[in-house]
Structure formats: C-alpha cells, structure tokens
Amino acid sequence: MQDATSKYLILLASHVTLAAVVFVFPFIAKIYLITIFIYGFYFVVKNQNKNNEVLIVAGYIVGAEVFLRATDAALLYEFSKYGVILFIFIGMFYSGFSKNAVPYWLYLLLLIPSIIIATFVLNASTEDRKIISFTISGPVCLGIASLYTYQRKIHINSIYSILLAIGLPIISLTTYLILFNPSVRDVVTGTDSNFETSGGFGPNQVATVLGLGLFIFLSRVVLQSKNSLLLLVNFILAVIIAFRAIVTFSRGGVFTAIIMFVALLINVYFLSNTKSRIKLIYFIAFATLATFMVWGYSALETNGMIEKRYSNQDASGRVKESRLTGREMLIGEELKTFFENPILGVGVGKSMEIRKAATEVNAASHNEVSRLLAEHGSLGIVMLLILIFTPLFLYFDNKQNIFMFPFLLFWFLTINHAAMRIAAPAFIYALSLLKVHFNSSNIASVEN
C-alpha cells in the first residue's frame, strides 16, 4: 500500500513539475507531445495490449489535449482525435474489436452521405478538407473508439487506471493555469468567459477538461483513497481544480462535473452496504460544505463577478437577454436549416457557411445536436438515437459499470455546450460501452 501511495504521489508531483518546466521553457511542450506518442506506442507494443493499454494511452492523450493546445505544442490541431484513432487501431490489431457492435458500424455509415454532399456544396473559397476534417473528426473518433470498447470485458481497476491517465495531464493544465495567472482578482473585470484565467486559451474547452478532472479526483476521493494521506491529497486536488474551473467563467464544464458526480454517488450508494452508505452520507455533507467554501472563495477572488455570471448578469448587475451567450440564435439557425433540408441535411460544415451568409455571423453554435440535424438531416436523428439508447440498453446487462451514467452524461452535456471540439466527449462516451466487473471490496473506499 505504501509503495502504491508513493508511486501515486510521484506521478502527481512529476506532472506539477512538468507544467512548471513548460511554463519556463515552452518548447518542452512539443517534446512532451512527441514523447507521449513514442512512449505510448512502446507501452502498447511491449505489452501487446493484453490489458487494454491502448485505452490508457488514448486516455492520456485526451487529458493532455487542452494543455498542449494552450501551450502551442500541437503539431496538428486535431492531434488528439487522430491520436486516439491511431491507438485504437493498434489495439484492434492486437485484441480485435466486437463483431456485435452493429449500432456503431451503422453510425459510421450514416456519417458518409453528409461528407459526400459537403464535397459538392461547400463554396470554392472554403478549405474543404480542413472544414470537413475539423467537423467530422470528433464523430468519427467516437465511432471507431466505440467499435473497440463495445462490451469489451474490463476490470474496474482498469477503469481507475484509464481515468488516472486522463487526470494526470489535467493536473499539469491546472498548474499551468496557476502559473499563467496567479492572481485571479487582478484580471477579472466582467462576467464574460475569461481567457486570462484560462491560460490564454478557450475558456469553454479549458472548463470542460477541468470539469472532467474535478470528477476524476472526486471519484478517487470516494473510490480510490485507501488511506488518510490519499484522501487528503485527492480532495485538495479536487478543490484546486474546482476553483480554477469556476474562475474560467465558463459554466458548462462545472455543471457537467457536478451532475456526473451526483450520478456516480447515486450508483455507489445503491451498490454499497449499510455501513458504507452512512459513511457516504457523511462524505456528501462534508463535500457540500467544501463546495460552499470554494464558491465563497471564488466570489471573493472575483469581486462578486462569478455570482453575477451564474445569475446571468453583466458586471453592472443587469440581467442579460441571453442565457447562452447568444448561442440560442445560432442553434435556432441550425434547426431552421434542418427543417429546410430534413432528409440528408446540407452537408458537413455547410451549416456555418449558410449561417454566415444569412446573418453575417461567422461562429459555431458549439452544439453537436443541432449541427447533426442541420448537416445530416434525418440521419442525424438516427445517429443520436443510436448514441443515446445503445449504452442504456447495454447497462441492463452490465449494472456493475458504475461509471456508465456519468460517462454518458459527460458526452451528452458536453456536446450541447462545447460540441466535439476536443476528443474528450468522444473517448469518454466510448468508455460507457465497456463491460465492467469488480469484486465487492473494490466498490468504494468508504467501506474501509
């Protein structure tokens, strides 16, 4: 136990150190990116993917994506999605894929018509290849990853390892944000999403990944803290990540993390014995108190601006007309496009082009649901039904996958406020399809 604790603390410390080194010497971030792929390939090939090592490597890439983008290390903007696909293919080479994953073969086939249409309808001035790959890489990543994970048997400890792989680079991101902006109070002047507190990168994407990290380390508090030291460390990490997520002033990632964790607690509660349930209730009470303390500190550091942000007010306290920072109009335009082209849609990437011509607004809605409808038409509806109901049906035969609902919720909530601009929703969705088994002693540390 002591060896495991020491190794865990070393991993955390090394990722804190990494962020500090990258902050001082930015070029190190590119070396870090290359190292991830080289060592990841070595790690999988050496073990011949006997324990689904590709999911650990892919998870690490997912967790590192925003950190590497924020530090300008990404050689390709979509490197994370391509990286996940690459390692999933390597995993398929060693371990195959499920022949029963018919829903996801169908899902991938349904993506094709809109891609074909896009090659004909996009304007000549548009960089066709770039806009198609940018828009479709997320859905394709989800489909391919799902072919690999579909009902693949895996132990709960492997799920913990995958989540830790995702969480470690998020620790680096959090450290980098603190170094980039050590004083939140000095840069917060309004209630809009804040690029300064987000490391100079997109607050929406940063908050999304921080929210995922918050969930991961809170889940480790409940499920993986086997001694007081680990309990304290994991809780402190969760608190720090929560604060940095809140002060991005991007709400989606924070709300998503809370909903995911509530779903996990409900699952753990019903799978625990009476003694464990009592301890879990004590933990919930303590976590609620800590939440108010973090919120209070955030309000203090932002001079009350964060309270106005979550109350949908501007800096002067006036209620804003839009609750979604104007995205309602963009989503409405995509739905209008769908009703005008309900069969096959307008083609991948074309909805933004149409919106720009009609409204002179050159912006994405950040909503994957409305985009699917606009660009894929009725086929988009079928795809959504496949993605929503397949994990739910599988759950009836795999209620030991305590992370299924949190994973599915992360995907659905994220694509509604951040689309699939990063690889996280695609990969996390695929994890919801795993067939998980565990021993009773693995359910929760609250039993100890």
Short mmCIF file of C-alpha atoms in Angstrom, two decimals:
data_model
loop_
_atom_site.label_atom_id
_atom_site.label_comp_id
_atom_site.label_asym_id
_atom_site.label_seq_id
_atom_site.Cartn_x
_atom_site.Cartn_y
_atom_site.Cartn_z
CA MET A 1 0.00 0.00 0.00
CA GLN A 2 2.82 2.39 0.87
CA ASP A 3 4.57 1.66 -2.45
CA ALA A 4 1.35 2.36 -4.34
CA THR A 5 0.85 5.62 -2.42
CA SER A 6 4.41 6.72 -3.11
CA LYS A 7 4.13 5.96 -6.82
CA TYR A 8 0.88 7.89 -6.99
CA LEU A 9 2.35 10.93 -5.26
CA ILE A 10 5.40 10.79 -7.56
CA LEU A 11 3.12 10.76 -10.60
CA LEU A 12 1.26 13.81 -9.31
CA ALA A 13 4.48 15.66 -8.45
CA SER A 14 6.02 14.88 -11.84
CA HIS A 15 3.04 16.40 -13.65
CA VAL A 16 3.14 19.51 -11.48
CA THR A 17 6.86 19.80 -12.27
CA LEU A 18 6.20 19.26 -15.98
CA ALA A 19 3.83 22.24 -16.07
CA ALA A 20 6.40 24.44 -14.33
CA VAL A 21 9.11 23.43 -16.79
CA VAL A 22 6.82 24.05 -19.77
CA PHE A 23 5.87 27.45 -18.39
CA VAL A 24 9.54 28.47 -18.18
CA PHE A 25 10.66 26.66 -21.36
CA PRO A 26 7.65 26.49 -23.72
CA PHE A 27 9.47 24.38 -26.34
CA ILE A 28 9.46 21.48 -23.87
CA ALA A 29 5.72 21.09 -24.57
CA LYS A 30 6.45 19.91 -28.12
CA ILE A 31 8.97 17.38 -26.80
CA TYR A 32 6.34 16.25 -24.29
CA LEU A 33 3.81 15.71 -27.10
CA ILE A 34 6.24 13.65 -29.17
CA THR A 35 7.23 11.65 -26.08
CA ILE A 36 3.60 10.77 -25.37
CA PHE A 37 3.22 9.15 -28.78
CA ILE A 38 6.62 7.40 -28.80
CA TYR A 39 6.33 6.00 -25.28
CA GLY A 40 2.65 5.22 -25.81
CA PHE A 41 3.49 3.12 -28.87
CA TYR A 42 6.27 1.36 -26.97
CA PHE A 43 4.00 0.74 -23.97
CA VAL A 44 1.26 -0.86 -26.07
CA VAL A 45 3.55 -2.93 -28.30
CA LYS A 46 5.64 -4.16 -25.37
CA ASN A 47 2.54 -5.45 -23.59
CA GLN A 48 0.78 -6.44 -26.83
CA ASN A 49 -2.30 -4.71 -25.44
CA LYS A 50 -3.00 -7.64 -23.12
CA ASN A 51 -4.63 -5.32 -20.56
CA ASN A 52 -6.12 -2.78 -22.96
CA GLU A 53 -3.12 -0.49 -22.67
CA VAL A 54 -4.38 1.46 -25.69
CA LEU A 55 -7.19 2.86 -23.56
CA ILE A 56 -4.67 4.16 -21.02
CA VAL A 57 -2.57 5.81 -23.74
CA ALA A 58 -5.64 7.21 -25.52
CA GLY A 59 -6.94 8.48 -22.19
CA TYR A 60 -3.66 10.24 -21.51
CA ILE A 61 -3.80 11.93 -24.92
CA VAL A 62 -7.35 13.06 -24.17
CA GLY A 63 -6.32 14.51 -20.81
CA ALA A 64 -3.29 16.29 -22.29
CA GLU A 65 -5.09 17.80 -25.29
CA VAL A 66 -6.07 21.20 -23.90
CA PHE A 67 -2.78 21.60 -22.01
CA LEU A 68 -0.87 21.01 -25.25
CA ARG A 69 -3.12 23.30 -27.24
CA ALA A 70 -2.82 26.06 -24.64
CA THR A 71 0.98 25.81 -24.79
CA ASP A 72 1.05 25.83 -28.61
CA ALA A 73 2.59 22.36 -28.69
CA ALA A 74 0.04 20.74 -31.01
CA LEU A 75 1.65 20.00 -34.37
CA LEU A 76 -1.84 19.30 -35.72
CA TYR A 77 -4.89 20.96 -34.17
CA GLU A 78 -6.81 17.67 -34.20
CA PHE A 79 -3.83 15.63 -32.97
CA SER A 80 -5.78 14.21 -30.02
CA LYS A 81 -8.61 12.76 -32.09
CA TYR A 82 -6.17 11.35 -34.65
CA GLY A 83 -4.04 10.03 -31.80
CA VAL A 84 -6.99 8.26 -30.16
CA ILE A 85 -7.96 6.73 -33.51
CA LEU A 86 -4.37 5.61 -34.15
CA PHE A 87 -4.01 3.84 -30.82
CA ILE A 88 -7.47 2.31 -31.07
CA PHE A 89 -6.44 0.80 -34.41
CA ILE A 90 -3.28 -0.56 -32.76
CA GLY A 91 -5.49 -2.03 -30.05
CA MET A 92 -7.70 -3.63 -32.68
CA PHE A 93 -4.61 -5.15 -34.31
CA TYR A 94 -3.70 -6.92 -31.06
CA SER A 95 -7.10 -7.51 -29.49
CA GLY A 96 -9.65 -7.22 -32.29
CA PHE A 97 -12.99 -5.48 -31.97
CA SER A 98 -16.53 -6.53 -31.22
CA LYS A 99 -18.33 -8.14 -34.14
CA ASN A 100 -21.59 -7.33 -32.37
CA ALA A 101 -21.05 -3.57 -32.50
CA VAL A 102 -23.60 -3.26 -35.29
CA PRO A 103 -25.03 0.05 -33.99
CA TYR A 104 -21.66 1.73 -34.37
CA TRP A 105 -20.97 0.32 -37.83
CA LEU A 106 -24.35 1.77 -38.78
CA TYR A 107 -23.47 5.06 -37.06
CA LEU A 108 -20.23 5.36 -39.06
CA LEU A 109 -22.02 4.54 -42.32
CA LEU A 110 -24.62 7.21 -41.62
CA LEU A 111 -21.85 9.83 -41.47
CA ILE A 112 -20.85 9.22 -45.09
CA PRO A 113 -23.74 10.81 -47.07
CA SER A 114 -23.20 14.23 -45.49
CA ILE A 115 -19.46 14.05 -46.19
CA ILE A 116 -20.15 13.30 -49.84
CA ILE A 117 -22.67 16.16 -50.05
CA ALA A 118 -20.13 18.54 -48.48
CA THR A 119 -17.61 17.91 -51.25
CA PHE A 120 -20.15 19.29 -53.75
CA VAL A 121 -21.85 22.11 -51.83
CA LEU A 122 -19.04 23.88 -49.95
CA ASN A 123 -18.01 27.11 -51.65
CA ALA A 124 -14.79 27.18 -53.62
CA SER A 125 -13.34 29.69 -51.14
CA THR A 126 -13.76 27.27 -48.27
CA GLU A 127 -10.87 24.99 -47.32
CA ASP A 128 -12.94 21.87 -47.90
CA ARG A 129 -10.60 19.28 -46.43
CA LYS A 130 -9.90 21.36 -43.33
CA ILE A 131 -13.52 22.18 -42.51
CA ILE A 132 -14.72 18.62 -43.17
CA SER A 133 -11.98 17.05 -41.03
CA PHE A 134 -12.49 19.61 -38.25
CA THR A 135 -16.22 18.93 -38.13
CA ILE A 136 -16.28 15.17 -38.64
CA SER A 137 -13.14 14.08 -36.75
CA GLY A 138 -14.98 14.04 -33.40
CA PRO A 139 -17.90 11.85 -34.55
CA VAL A 140 -15.51 9.50 -36.39
CA CYS A 141 -13.28 9.25 -33.30
CA LEU A 142 -16.34 8.33 -31.24
CA GLY A 143 -17.46 5.67 -33.71
CA ILE A 144 -14.08 3.97 -34.04
CA ALA A 145 -13.40 4.03 -30.30
CA SER A 146 -16.85 2.55 -29.70
CA LEU A 147 -16.13 -0.37 -32.05
CA TYR A 148 -13.22 -1.26 -29.77
CA THR A 149 -14.91 -0.74 -26.40
CA TYR A 150 -18.32 -2.22 -27.25
CA GLN A 151 -18.98 -4.80 -24.48
CA ARG A 152 -15.25 -5.35 -24.03
CA LYS A 153 -14.71 -7.01 -20.66
CA ILE A 154 -12.58 -5.00 -18.29
CA HIS A 155 -11.92 -4.89 -14.54
CA ILE A 156 -12.94 -1.84 -12.54
CA ASN A 157 -9.29 -1.29 -11.61
CA SER A 158 -8.53 -0.78 -15.30
CA ILE A 159 -11.21 1.90 -15.41
CA TYR A 160 -9.47 3.61 -12.49
CA SER A 161 -6.16 3.43 -14.39
CA ILE A 162 -7.72 4.95 -17.52
CA LEU A 163 -9.29 7.78 -15.51
CA LEU A 164 -5.98 8.45 -13.75
CA ALA A 165 -4.26 8.61 -17.15
CA ILE A 166 -6.78 11.27 -18.15
CA GLY A 167 -6.44 13.11 -14.85
CA LEU A 168 -2.64 13.40 -14.63
CA PRO A 169 -2.17 15.85 -17.52
CA ILE A 170 -5.15 17.80 -16.20
CA ILE A 171 -3.03 18.35 -13.09
CA SER A 172 -0.39 19.81 -15.42
CA LEU A 173 -3.02 22.05 -17.02
CA THR A 174 -4.21 23.26 -13.62
CA THR A 175 -0.65 24.02 -12.51
CA TYR A 176 0.00 25.88 -15.77
CA LEU A 177 -3.12 28.00 -15.25
CA ILE A 178 -1.96 28.97 -11.77
CA LEU A 179 1.47 29.96 -13.08
CA PHE A 180 -0.04 31.81 -16.05
CA ASN A 181 -2.48 33.70 -13.85
CA PRO A 182 -1.53 33.54 -10.16
CA SER A 183 -3.88 36.39 -9.18
CA VAL A 184 -7.43 35.91 -10.41
CA ARG A 185 -8.59 39.14 -8.79
CA ASP A 186 -6.26 41.24 -10.95
CA VAL A 187 -7.70 40.09 -14.29
CA VAL A 188 -11.43 39.70 -13.65
CA THR A 189 -13.28 42.86 -14.67
CA GLY A 190 -16.53 41.47 -16.07
CA THR A 191 -18.73 38.40 -16.31
CA ASP A 192 -17.71 37.09 -19.73
CA SER A 193 -15.64 33.93 -20.16
CA ASN A 194 -12.11 34.85 -19.16
CA PHE A 195 -9.11 33.99 -21.33
CA GLU A 196 -6.60 35.19 -18.74
CA THR A 197 -7.79 32.74 -16.11
CA SER A 198 -7.91 30.06 -18.84
CA GLY A 199 -4.23 30.27 -19.71
CA GLY A 200 -4.85 32.41 -22.80
CA PHE A 201 -6.83 29.58 -24.38
CA GLY A 202 -10.56 28.96 -24.96
CA PRO A 203 -12.36 29.08 -21.58
CA ASN A 204 -15.04 26.66 -22.78
CA GLN A 205 -12.55 23.92 -23.61
CA VAL A 206 -10.45 24.58 -20.52
CA ALA A 207 -13.50 24.44 -18.24
CA THR A 208 -14.69 21.26 -19.94
CA VAL A 209 -11.43 19.44 -19.24
CA LEU A 210 -11.11 20.87 -15.73
CA GLY A 211 -14.66 19.69 -15.03
CA LEU A 212 -13.65 16.21 -16.15
CA GLY A 213 -10.59 16.40 -13.91
CA LEU A 214 -12.75 17.53 -11.00
CA PHE A 215 -14.96 14.49 -11.47
CA ILE A 216 -11.96 12.16 -11.71
CA PHE A 217 -10.35 13.29 -8.47
CA LEU A 218 -13.64 13.47 -6.59
CA SER A 219 -14.31 9.90 -7.69
CA ARG A 220 -10.87 8.96 -6.39
CA VAL A 221 -11.77 10.50 -3.02
CA VAL A 222 -14.73 8.12 -2.79
CA LEU A 223 -13.37 5.05 -4.57
CA GLN A 224 -9.57 5.10 -4.51
CA SER A 225 -8.40 6.79 -1.31
CA LYS A 226 -7.27 3.83 0.76
CA ASN A 227 -5.59 5.89 3.47
CA SER A 228 -5.86 9.33 5.03
CA LEU A 229 -3.00 10.78 3.01
CA LEU A 230 -4.55 9.83 -0.32
CA LEU A 231 -7.93 11.08 0.87
CA LEU A 232 -6.43 14.46 1.74
CA VAL A 233 -4.36 14.75 -1.45
CA ASN A 234 -7.21 13.83 -3.77
CA PHE A 235 -9.61 16.17 -2.00
CA ILE A 236 -7.17 19.10 -2.18
CA LEU A 237 -6.61 18.44 -5.88
CA ALA A 238 -10.36 18.40 -6.47
CA VAL A 239 -10.78 21.70 -4.60
CA ILE A 240 -8.00 23.43 -6.57
CA ILE A 241 -9.33 22.16 -9.90
CA ALA A 242 -12.85 23.24 -8.94
CA PHE A 243 -11.67 26.78 -8.19
CA ARG A 244 -9.77 27.09 -11.47
CA ALA A 245 -12.75 25.69 -13.39
CA ILE A 246 -15.13 28.18 -11.78
CA VAL A 247 -12.96 31.22 -12.49
CA THR A 248 -12.78 30.47 -16.23
CA PHE A 249 -16.32 31.92 -16.12
CA SER A 250 -17.39 29.12 -18.47
CA ARG A 251 -20.26 27.36 -16.74
CA GLY A 252 -20.79 24.23 -18.82
CA GLY A 253 -17.79 22.26 -17.56
CA VAL A 254 -18.61 23.00 -13.91
CA PHE A 255 -22.27 21.99 -14.18
CA THR A 256 -21.31 18.84 -16.08
CA ALA A 257 -18.83 17.78 -13.38
CA ILE A 258 -21.43 18.24 -10.64
CA ILE A 259 -24.07 16.24 -12.50
CA MET A 260 -21.59 13.45 -13.28
CA PHE A 261 -20.52 13.16 -9.66
CA VAL A 262 -24.09 13.11 -8.37
CA ALA A 263 -24.84 10.28 -10.83
CA LEU A 264 -21.79 8.35 -9.58
CA LEU A 265 -22.74 8.83 -5.93
CA ILE A 266 -26.25 7.52 -6.59
CA ASN A 267 -24.81 4.42 -8.26
CA VAL A 268 -22.28 3.82 -5.48
CA TYR A 269 -24.94 4.35 -2.82
CA PHE A 270 -27.19 1.60 -4.18
CA LEU A 271 -24.26 -0.81 -4.60
CA SER A 272 -22.91 -0.25 -1.07
CA ASN A 273 -23.85 -1.87 2.22
CA THR A 274 -25.50 -0.03 5.11
CA LYS A 275 -22.23 0.90 6.84
CA SER A 276 -20.82 2.30 3.60
CA ARG A 277 -23.99 4.28 2.93
CA ILE A 278 -23.69 6.03 6.28
CA LYS A 279 -20.08 6.97 5.53
CA LEU A 280 -21.12 8.14 2.09
CA ILE A 281 -23.74 10.43 3.61
CA TYR A 282 -21.08 11.94 5.88
CA PHE A 283 -18.88 12.49 2.85
CA ILE A 284 -21.72 14.19 0.95
CA ALA A 285 -22.30 16.53 3.88
CA PHE A 286 -18.61 17.40 4.06
CA ALA A 287 -18.38 17.83 0.26
CA THR A 288 -21.39 20.16 0.32
CA LEU A 289 -19.71 22.30 2.97
CA ALA A 290 -16.49 22.35 0.93
CA THR A 291 -18.48 23.37 -2.16
CA PHE A 292 -19.85 26.44 -0.38
CA MET A 293 -16.35 27.32 0.81
CA VAL A 294 -14.89 27.05 -2.71
CA TRP A 295 -17.75 29.10 -4.10
CA GLY A 296 -17.31 31.74 -1.41
CA TYR A 297 -13.58 31.97 -2.11
CA SER A 298 -14.28 32.23 -5.85
CA ALA A 299 -16.75 35.05 -5.22
CA LEU A 300 -14.17 36.84 -3.06
CA GLU A 301 -11.38 36.47 -5.66
CA THR A 302 -13.61 37.69 -8.50
CA ASN A 303 -15.10 40.59 -6.53
CA GLY A 304 -18.55 39.00 -6.79
CA MET A 305 -18.41 38.76 -10.59
CA ILE A 306 -18.73 34.97 -10.56
CA GLU A 307 -22.05 35.24 -8.71
CA LYS A 308 -23.31 37.64 -11.37
CA ARG A 309 -22.09 35.28 -14.10
CA TYR A 310 -24.06 32.35 -12.72
CA SER A 311 -27.06 34.64 -12.19
CA ASN A 312 -26.83 35.61 -15.88
CA GLN A 313 -25.98 39.24 -15.10
CA ASP A 314 -23.44 41.63 -16.55
CA ALA A 315 -20.83 43.46 -14.48
CA SER A 316 -23.37 46.13 -13.55
CA GLY A 317 -25.87 43.57 -12.29
CA ARG A 318 -28.26 43.84 -15.23
CA VAL A 319 -29.85 40.56 -16.33
CA LYS A 320 -28.62 39.56 -19.77
CA GLU A 321 -31.13 38.89 -22.53
CA SER A 322 -29.37 35.66 -23.50
CA ARG A 323 -28.70 32.86 -21.04
CA LEU A 324 -26.43 31.05 -23.52
CA THR A 325 -24.25 33.99 -24.60
CA GLY A 326 -26.10 34.31 -27.89
CA ARG A 327 -25.85 30.67 -28.89
CA GLU A 328 -29.65 30.32 -28.93
CA MET A 329 -29.69 32.25 -32.19
CA LEU A 330 -27.00 30.05 -33.72
CA ILE A 331 -28.79 26.88 -32.62
CA GLY A 332 -32.05 28.30 -33.98
CA GLU A 333 -30.42 28.90 -37.34
CA GLU A 334 -29.19 25.28 -37.44
CA LEU A 335 -32.65 23.98 -36.59
CA LYS A 336 -34.10 26.19 -39.32
CA THR A 337 -31.57 24.68 -41.73
CA PHE A 338 -32.69 21.21 -40.65
CA PHE A 339 -36.38 21.93 -41.29
CA GLU A 340 -35.49 23.25 -44.73
CA ASN A 341 -33.32 20.19 -45.51
CA PRO A 342 -34.82 17.37 -43.40
CA ILE A 343 -33.74 14.33 -45.42
CA LEU A 344 -29.94 14.37 -45.77
CA GLY A 345 -29.12 17.82 -44.41
CA VAL A 346 -26.84 20.37 -46.06
CA GLY A 347 -23.52 18.57 -45.76
CA VAL A 348 -20.68 18.61 -43.24
CA GLY A 349 -19.53 22.16 -42.49
CA LYS A 350 -22.15 23.80 -44.71
CA SER A 351 -24.39 24.99 -41.85
CA MET A 352 -21.78 27.53 -40.71
CA GLU A 353 -21.44 28.77 -44.27
CA ILE A 354 -25.20 29.19 -44.60
CA ARG A 355 -25.41 30.99 -41.26
CA LYS A 356 -22.64 33.40 -42.22
CA ALA A 357 -24.40 34.25 -45.50
CA ALA A 358 -27.76 34.78 -43.75
CA THR A 359 -26.68 36.57 -40.56
CA GLU A 360 -23.05 37.65 -41.22
CA VAL A 361 -22.16 35.77 -38.02
CA ASN A 362 -19.10 33.59 -38.54
CA ALA A 363 -19.32 31.44 -35.41
CA ALA A 364 -20.09 27.88 -34.41
CA SER A 365 -23.08 27.06 -32.25
CA HIS A 366 -20.96 24.71 -30.08
CA ASN A 367 -23.97 22.38 -30.14
CA GLU A 368 -23.38 19.00 -31.73
CA VAL A 369 -27.06 18.04 -31.60
CA SER A 370 -28.29 20.94 -33.72
CA ARG A 371 -25.27 20.58 -36.03
CA LEU A 372 -26.03 16.90 -36.62
CA LEU A 373 -29.61 17.76 -37.54
CA ALA A 374 -28.63 20.63 -39.85
CA GLU A 375 -25.83 18.84 -41.64
CA HIS A 376 -27.06 15.23 -41.60
CA GLY A 377 -30.82 15.71 -41.63
CA SER A 378 -32.95 12.76 -40.57
CA LEU A 379 -29.81 10.58 -40.50
CA GLY A 380 -28.64 12.80 -37.63
CA ILE A 381 -31.72 11.84 -35.65
CA VAL A 382 -30.97 8.16 -36.20
CA MET A 383 -27.37 8.68 -35.09
CA LEU A 384 -28.45 10.45 -31.92
CA LEU A 385 -30.89 7.66 -31.08
CA ILE A 386 -28.12 5.09 -31.56
CA LEU A 387 -25.71 7.00 -29.35
CA ILE A 388 -28.20 7.63 -26.55
CA PHE A 389 -30.00 4.31 -26.31
CA THR A 390 -27.25 1.76 -27.02
CA PRO A 391 -25.36 2.38 -23.72
CA LEU A 392 -28.67 2.39 -21.84
CA PHE A 393 -29.66 -1.00 -23.26
CA LEU A 394 -26.22 -2.42 -22.51
CA TYR A 395 -26.50 -1.22 -18.91
CA PHE A 396 -29.29 -3.69 -18.19
CA ASP A 397 -26.74 -6.46 -18.67
CA ASN A 398 -23.87 -4.60 -17.00
CA LYS A 399 -25.03 -2.75 -13.91
CA GLN A 400 -21.55 -3.12 -12.44
CA ASN A 401 -20.37 -0.33 -14.75
CA ILE A 402 -20.85 2.35 -12.10
CA PHE A 403 -19.36 4.94 -14.46
CA MET A 404 -21.77 4.34 -17.34
CA PHE A 405 -24.22 7.12 -16.47
CA PRO A 406 -21.50 9.68 -15.60
CA PHE A 407 -19.70 8.94 -18.86
CA LEU A 408 -22.87 9.16 -20.93
CA LEU A 409 -23.88 12.37 -19.18
CA PHE A 410 -20.46 13.90 -19.81
CA TRP A 411 -20.78 13.18 -23.53
CA PHE A 412 -24.32 14.48 -23.87
CA LEU A 413 -23.91 17.60 -21.74
CA THR A 414 -20.56 18.47 -23.30
CA ILE A 415 -21.74 18.22 -26.91
CA ASN A 416 -24.54 20.61 -26.01
CA HIS A 417 -22.22 23.41 -24.87
CA ALA A 418 -18.82 22.61 -26.44
CA ALA A 419 -19.75 20.33 -29.37
CA MET A 420 -16.91 17.88 -30.13
CA ARG A 421 -14.10 20.40 -30.49
CA ILE A 422 -11.92 18.22 -28.26
CA ALA A 423 -11.53 14.44 -28.10
CA ALA A 424 -12.84 14.06 -24.54
CA PRO A 425 -16.58 13.59 -25.25
CA ALA A 426 -15.87 11.02 -27.99
CA PHE A 427 -13.49 8.95 -25.88
CA ILE A 428 -15.44 9.20 -22.63
CA TYR A 429 -18.59 8.13 -24.47
CA ALA A 430 -16.79 5.02 -25.74
CA LEU A 431 -15.86 4.08 -22.16
CA SER A 432 -19.58 3.87 -21.30
CA LEU A 433 -19.81 0.77 -23.52
CA LEU A 434 -17.27 -1.31 -21.57
CA LYS A 435 -18.48 -4.41 -19.74
CA VAL A 436 -17.10 -3.86 -16.25
CA HIS A 437 -16.64 -6.39 -13.46
CA PHE A 438 -15.30 -5.96 -9.94
CA ASN A 439 -15.00 -7.57 -6.53
CA SER A 440 -17.14 -6.23 -3.69
CA SER A 441 -14.03 -4.84 -1.98
CA ASN A 442 -13.43 -2.57 -4.97
CA ILE A 443 -16.72 -0.67 -4.77
CA ALA A 444 -15.71 2.19 -2.51
CA SER A 445 -13.07 3.19 -0.07
CA VAL A 446 -15.85 4.32 2.25
CA GLU A 447 -16.28 0.65 3.11
CA ASN A 448 -12.84 0.54 4.68
#
